[in-house]
Tab-separated table of C-alpha atoms in Angstrom:
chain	number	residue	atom	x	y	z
A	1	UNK	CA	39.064	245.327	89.210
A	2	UNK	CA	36.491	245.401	92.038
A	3	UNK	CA	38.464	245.930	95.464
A	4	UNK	CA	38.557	247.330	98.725
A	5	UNK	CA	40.624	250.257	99.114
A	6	UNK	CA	41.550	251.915	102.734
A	7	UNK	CA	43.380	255.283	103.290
A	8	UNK	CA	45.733	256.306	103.938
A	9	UNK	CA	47.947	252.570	104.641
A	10	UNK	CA	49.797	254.348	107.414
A	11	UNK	CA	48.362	256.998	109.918
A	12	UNK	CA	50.323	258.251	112.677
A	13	UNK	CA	47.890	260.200	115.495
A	14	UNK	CA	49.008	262.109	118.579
A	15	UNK	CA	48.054	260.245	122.260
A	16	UNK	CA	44.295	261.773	122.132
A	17	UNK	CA	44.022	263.792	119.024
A	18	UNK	CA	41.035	262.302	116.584
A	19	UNK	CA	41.826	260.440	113.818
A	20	UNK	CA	39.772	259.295	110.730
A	21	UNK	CA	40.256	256.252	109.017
A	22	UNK	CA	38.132	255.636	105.681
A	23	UNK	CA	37.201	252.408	103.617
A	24	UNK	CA	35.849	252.129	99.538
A	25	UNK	CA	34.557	249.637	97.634
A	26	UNK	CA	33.102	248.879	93.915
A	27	UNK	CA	32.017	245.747	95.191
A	28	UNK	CA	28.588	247.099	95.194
A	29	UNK	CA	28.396	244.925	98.836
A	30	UNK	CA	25.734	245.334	101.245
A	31	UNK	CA	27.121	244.930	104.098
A	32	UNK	CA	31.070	246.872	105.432
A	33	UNK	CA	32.837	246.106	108.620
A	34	UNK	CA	35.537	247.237	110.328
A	35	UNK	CA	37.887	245.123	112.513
A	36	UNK	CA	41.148	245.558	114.755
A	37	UNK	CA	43.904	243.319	114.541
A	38	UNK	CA	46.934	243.699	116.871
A	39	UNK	CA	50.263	241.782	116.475
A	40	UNK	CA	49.868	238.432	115.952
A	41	UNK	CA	46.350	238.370	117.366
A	42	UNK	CA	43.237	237.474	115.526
A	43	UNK	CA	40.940	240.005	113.224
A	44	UNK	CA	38.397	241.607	116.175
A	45	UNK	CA	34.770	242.610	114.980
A	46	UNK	CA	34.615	246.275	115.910
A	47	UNK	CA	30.900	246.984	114.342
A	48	UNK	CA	29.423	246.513	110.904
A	49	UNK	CA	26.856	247.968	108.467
A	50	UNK	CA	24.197	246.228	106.752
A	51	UNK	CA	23.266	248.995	104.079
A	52	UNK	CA	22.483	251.567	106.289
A	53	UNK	CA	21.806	249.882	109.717
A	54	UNK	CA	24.579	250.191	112.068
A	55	UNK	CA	25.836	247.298	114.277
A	56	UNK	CA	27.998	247.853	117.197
A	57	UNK	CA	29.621	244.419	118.994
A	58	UNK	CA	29.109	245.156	122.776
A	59	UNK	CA	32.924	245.040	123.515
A	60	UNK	CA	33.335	247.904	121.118
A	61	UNK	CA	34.955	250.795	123.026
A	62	UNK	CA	32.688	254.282	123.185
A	63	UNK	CA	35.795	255.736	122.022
A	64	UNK	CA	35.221	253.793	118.291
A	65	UNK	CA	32.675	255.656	116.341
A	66	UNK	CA	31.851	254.602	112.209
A	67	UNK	CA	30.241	256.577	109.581
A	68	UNK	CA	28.546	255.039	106.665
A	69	UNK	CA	26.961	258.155	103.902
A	70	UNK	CA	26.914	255.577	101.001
A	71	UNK	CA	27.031	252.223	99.991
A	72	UNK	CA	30.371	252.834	98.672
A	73	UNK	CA	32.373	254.670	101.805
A	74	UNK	CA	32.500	253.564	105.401
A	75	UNK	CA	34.327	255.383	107.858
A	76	UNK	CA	35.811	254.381	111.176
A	77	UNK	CA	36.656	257.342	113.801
A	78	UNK	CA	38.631	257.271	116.940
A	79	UNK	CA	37.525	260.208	119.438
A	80	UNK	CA	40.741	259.952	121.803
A	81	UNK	CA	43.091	257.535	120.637
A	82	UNK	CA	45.082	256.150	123.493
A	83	UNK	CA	48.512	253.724	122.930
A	84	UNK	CA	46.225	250.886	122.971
A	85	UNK	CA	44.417	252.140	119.822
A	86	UNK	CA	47.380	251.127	117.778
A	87	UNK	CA	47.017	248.006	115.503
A	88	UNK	CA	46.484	247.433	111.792
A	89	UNK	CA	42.990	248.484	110.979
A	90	UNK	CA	40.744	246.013	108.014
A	91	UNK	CA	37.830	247.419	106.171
A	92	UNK	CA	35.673	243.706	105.138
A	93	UNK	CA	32.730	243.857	102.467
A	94	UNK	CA	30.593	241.584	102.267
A	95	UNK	CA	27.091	240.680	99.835
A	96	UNK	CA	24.699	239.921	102.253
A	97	UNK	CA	21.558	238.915	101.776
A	98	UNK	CA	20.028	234.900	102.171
A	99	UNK	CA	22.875	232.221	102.275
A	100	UNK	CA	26.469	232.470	103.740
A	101	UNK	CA	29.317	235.092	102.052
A	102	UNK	CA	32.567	235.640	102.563
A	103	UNK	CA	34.310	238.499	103.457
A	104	UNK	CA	36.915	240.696	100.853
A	105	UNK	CA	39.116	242.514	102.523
A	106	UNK	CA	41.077	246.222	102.081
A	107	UNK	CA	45.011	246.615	102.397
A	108	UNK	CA	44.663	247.972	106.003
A	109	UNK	CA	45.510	251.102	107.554
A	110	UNK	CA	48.494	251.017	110.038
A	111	UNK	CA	47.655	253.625	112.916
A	112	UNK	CA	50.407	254.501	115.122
A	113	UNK	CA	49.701	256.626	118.429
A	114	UNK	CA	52.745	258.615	119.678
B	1	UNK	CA	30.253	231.491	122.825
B	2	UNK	CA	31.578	230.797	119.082
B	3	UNK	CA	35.453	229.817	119.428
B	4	UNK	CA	38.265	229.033	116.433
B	5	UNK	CA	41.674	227.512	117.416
B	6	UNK	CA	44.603	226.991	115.089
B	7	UNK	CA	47.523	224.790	115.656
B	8	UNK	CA	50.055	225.017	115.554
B	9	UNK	CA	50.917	228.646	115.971
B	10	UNK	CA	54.176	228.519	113.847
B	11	UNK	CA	55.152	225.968	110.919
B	12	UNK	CA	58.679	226.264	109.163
B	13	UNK	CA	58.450	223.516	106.209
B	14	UNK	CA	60.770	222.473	103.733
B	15	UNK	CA	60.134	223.134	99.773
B	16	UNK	CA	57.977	220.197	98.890
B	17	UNK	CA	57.391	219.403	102.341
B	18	UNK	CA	53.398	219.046	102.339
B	19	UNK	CA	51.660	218.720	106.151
B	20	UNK	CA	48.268	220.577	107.339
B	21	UNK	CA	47.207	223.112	109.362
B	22	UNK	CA	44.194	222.847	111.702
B	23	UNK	CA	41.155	224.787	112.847
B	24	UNK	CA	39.072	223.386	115.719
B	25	UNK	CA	35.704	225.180	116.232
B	26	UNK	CA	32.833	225.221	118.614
B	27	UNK	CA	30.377	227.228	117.163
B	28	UNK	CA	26.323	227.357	117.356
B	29	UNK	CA	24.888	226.768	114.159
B	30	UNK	CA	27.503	226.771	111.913
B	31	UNK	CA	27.112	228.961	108.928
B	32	UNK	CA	30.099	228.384	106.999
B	33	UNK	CA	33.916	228.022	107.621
B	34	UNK	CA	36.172	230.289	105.798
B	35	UNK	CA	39.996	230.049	105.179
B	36	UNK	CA	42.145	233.487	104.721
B	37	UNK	CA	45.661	234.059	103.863
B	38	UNK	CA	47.147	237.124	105.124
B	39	UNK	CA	50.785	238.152	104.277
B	40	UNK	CA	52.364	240.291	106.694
B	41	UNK	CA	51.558	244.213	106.636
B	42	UNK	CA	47.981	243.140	104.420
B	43	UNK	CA	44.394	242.318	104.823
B	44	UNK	CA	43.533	238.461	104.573
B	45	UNK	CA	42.632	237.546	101.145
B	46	UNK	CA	39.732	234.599	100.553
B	47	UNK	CA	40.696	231.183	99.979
B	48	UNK	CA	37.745	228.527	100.253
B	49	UNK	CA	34.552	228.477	102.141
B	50	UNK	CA	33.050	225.162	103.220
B	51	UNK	CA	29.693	224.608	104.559
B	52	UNK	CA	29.444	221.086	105.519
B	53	UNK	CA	30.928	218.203	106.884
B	54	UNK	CA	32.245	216.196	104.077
B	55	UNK	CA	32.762	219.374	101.784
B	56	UNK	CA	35.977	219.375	100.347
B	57	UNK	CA	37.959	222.671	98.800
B	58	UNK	CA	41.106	222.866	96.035
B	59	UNK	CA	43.045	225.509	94.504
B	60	UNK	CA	46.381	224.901	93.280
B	61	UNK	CA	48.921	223.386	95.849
B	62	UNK	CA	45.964	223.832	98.841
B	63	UNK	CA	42.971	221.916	99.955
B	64	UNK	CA	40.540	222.440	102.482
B	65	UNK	CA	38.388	219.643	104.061
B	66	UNK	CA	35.850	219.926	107.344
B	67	UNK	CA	34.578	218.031	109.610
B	68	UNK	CA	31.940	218.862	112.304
B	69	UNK	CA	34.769	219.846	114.682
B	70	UNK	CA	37.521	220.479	112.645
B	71	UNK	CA	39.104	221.759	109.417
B	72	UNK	CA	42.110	221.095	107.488
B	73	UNK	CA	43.933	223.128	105.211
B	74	UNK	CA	46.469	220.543	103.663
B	75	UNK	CA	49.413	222.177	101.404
B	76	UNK	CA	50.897	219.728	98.931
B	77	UNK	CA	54.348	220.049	97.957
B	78	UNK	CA	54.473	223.842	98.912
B	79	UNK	CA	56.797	226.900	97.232
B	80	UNK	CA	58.630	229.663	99.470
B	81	UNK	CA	55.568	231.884	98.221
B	82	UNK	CA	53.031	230.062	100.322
B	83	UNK	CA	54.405	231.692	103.095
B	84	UNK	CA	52.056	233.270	104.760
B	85	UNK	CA	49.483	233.682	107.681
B	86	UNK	CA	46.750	231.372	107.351
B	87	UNK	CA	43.413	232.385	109.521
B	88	UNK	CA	40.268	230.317	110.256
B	89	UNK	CA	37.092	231.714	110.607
B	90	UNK	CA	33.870	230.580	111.242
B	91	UNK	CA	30.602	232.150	110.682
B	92	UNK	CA	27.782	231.157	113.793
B	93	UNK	CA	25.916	234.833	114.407
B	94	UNK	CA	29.129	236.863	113.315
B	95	UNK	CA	32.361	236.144	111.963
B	96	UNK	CA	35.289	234.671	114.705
B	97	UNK	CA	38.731	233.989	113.683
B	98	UNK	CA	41.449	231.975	114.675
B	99	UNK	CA	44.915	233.746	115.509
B	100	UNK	CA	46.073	231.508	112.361
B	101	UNK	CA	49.225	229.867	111.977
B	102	UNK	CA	52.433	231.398	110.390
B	103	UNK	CA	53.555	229.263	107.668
B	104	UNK	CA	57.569	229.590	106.785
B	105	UNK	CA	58.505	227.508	103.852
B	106	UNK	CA	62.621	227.574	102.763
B	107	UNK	CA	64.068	226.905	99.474
């Protein structure tokens, strides 16, 4: 089946020690995102990729970097992850292209900051 | 600025017990309004997309309608299993969701 898969589900990082987080798809999609999604809160747009032009949302910490080699692997990076870091992570795919799509999403990846 | 709010935040239903949810949106331009259902620990997975007022939306026990302020997600008769977060989001320049509303159905 065509999916979104994120690893690892469950990351635990030390207060300011770098921590990848990376994203998959067959999909054959366009365009990935990553979003942040604390608690109880809504999803938060962190940035995006549409094939291989980045977009950053201007509330996006410095601290939040992504990586995107190939259509099929996106990768989000946190430089110096502070307590406030911690939240469920979503990888989105989406076709792109003329007319409206929506979004599939990965499993998540639960980071943890001790 | 685009803007999605859900209500209620909580909704503890009977077994058979339909009602609705609601997302009210101010939004641009809208694109298209998309409904998610996210079960704890998980990323949402797609339910409907609807693109204009009037559009209408069914699978199995849920249907979605819009309006040019609002939609509906209406659960008929609902099972224990529908429990769930459901999330609103509509699509202006990017993608804003709703906080969604936790849905508890009992047996």
């Amino acid at each position: 089946d065509a999916m979104v898969i994120q690893n690892p589900r469950y990351q635990v990082t030390q207060f300011g020690k770098p921590v990848t987080l990376s994203c998959s798809q067959t999909l054959n999609h366009n365009v990935m995102y990553w979003y942040q999604q604390k608690s109880s809160q809504a999803p938060k747009l962190l940035f995006h990729y549409y094939d291989k032009d980045f977009n950053n949302e201007a509330d996006t910490p410095d601290n939040f970097q992504s990586r995107r080699p190939n259509t099929s692997f996106c990768f989000l990076d946190i430089r110096s992850p502070g307590l406030g870091d911690a939240a469920m992570y979503l990888c989105a795919t989406s076709r792109g292209g003329q007319g409206n799509h929506e979004q599939y999403f990965g499993p998540g990846t639960r980071l943890t900051v001790t | 600025e685009d803007q999605v709010t859900q209500s209620p935040e909580a909704l503890r239903l009977q077994e058979g017990e339909s009602s609705s949810l609601n997302c009210s949106y101010t939004v641009s331009g809208l694109r298209g309004l998309f409904w998610y259902r996210q079960d704890p620990g998980k990323g949402p997975e797609f339910l409907f997309t609807l693109y204009s007022a009037g559009e209408e939306k069914e699978k199995e026990r849920l249907k979605a309608t819009l309006t040019k302020k609002e939609s509906f997600l209406h659960i008929t008769a609902p099972k224990p299993e529908d429990s769930a977060t459901y999330l609103c989001a509509v699509d202006g320049n990017k993608l804003v969701f709703g906080a969604g509303t936790i849905l508890r159905v009992k047996s």
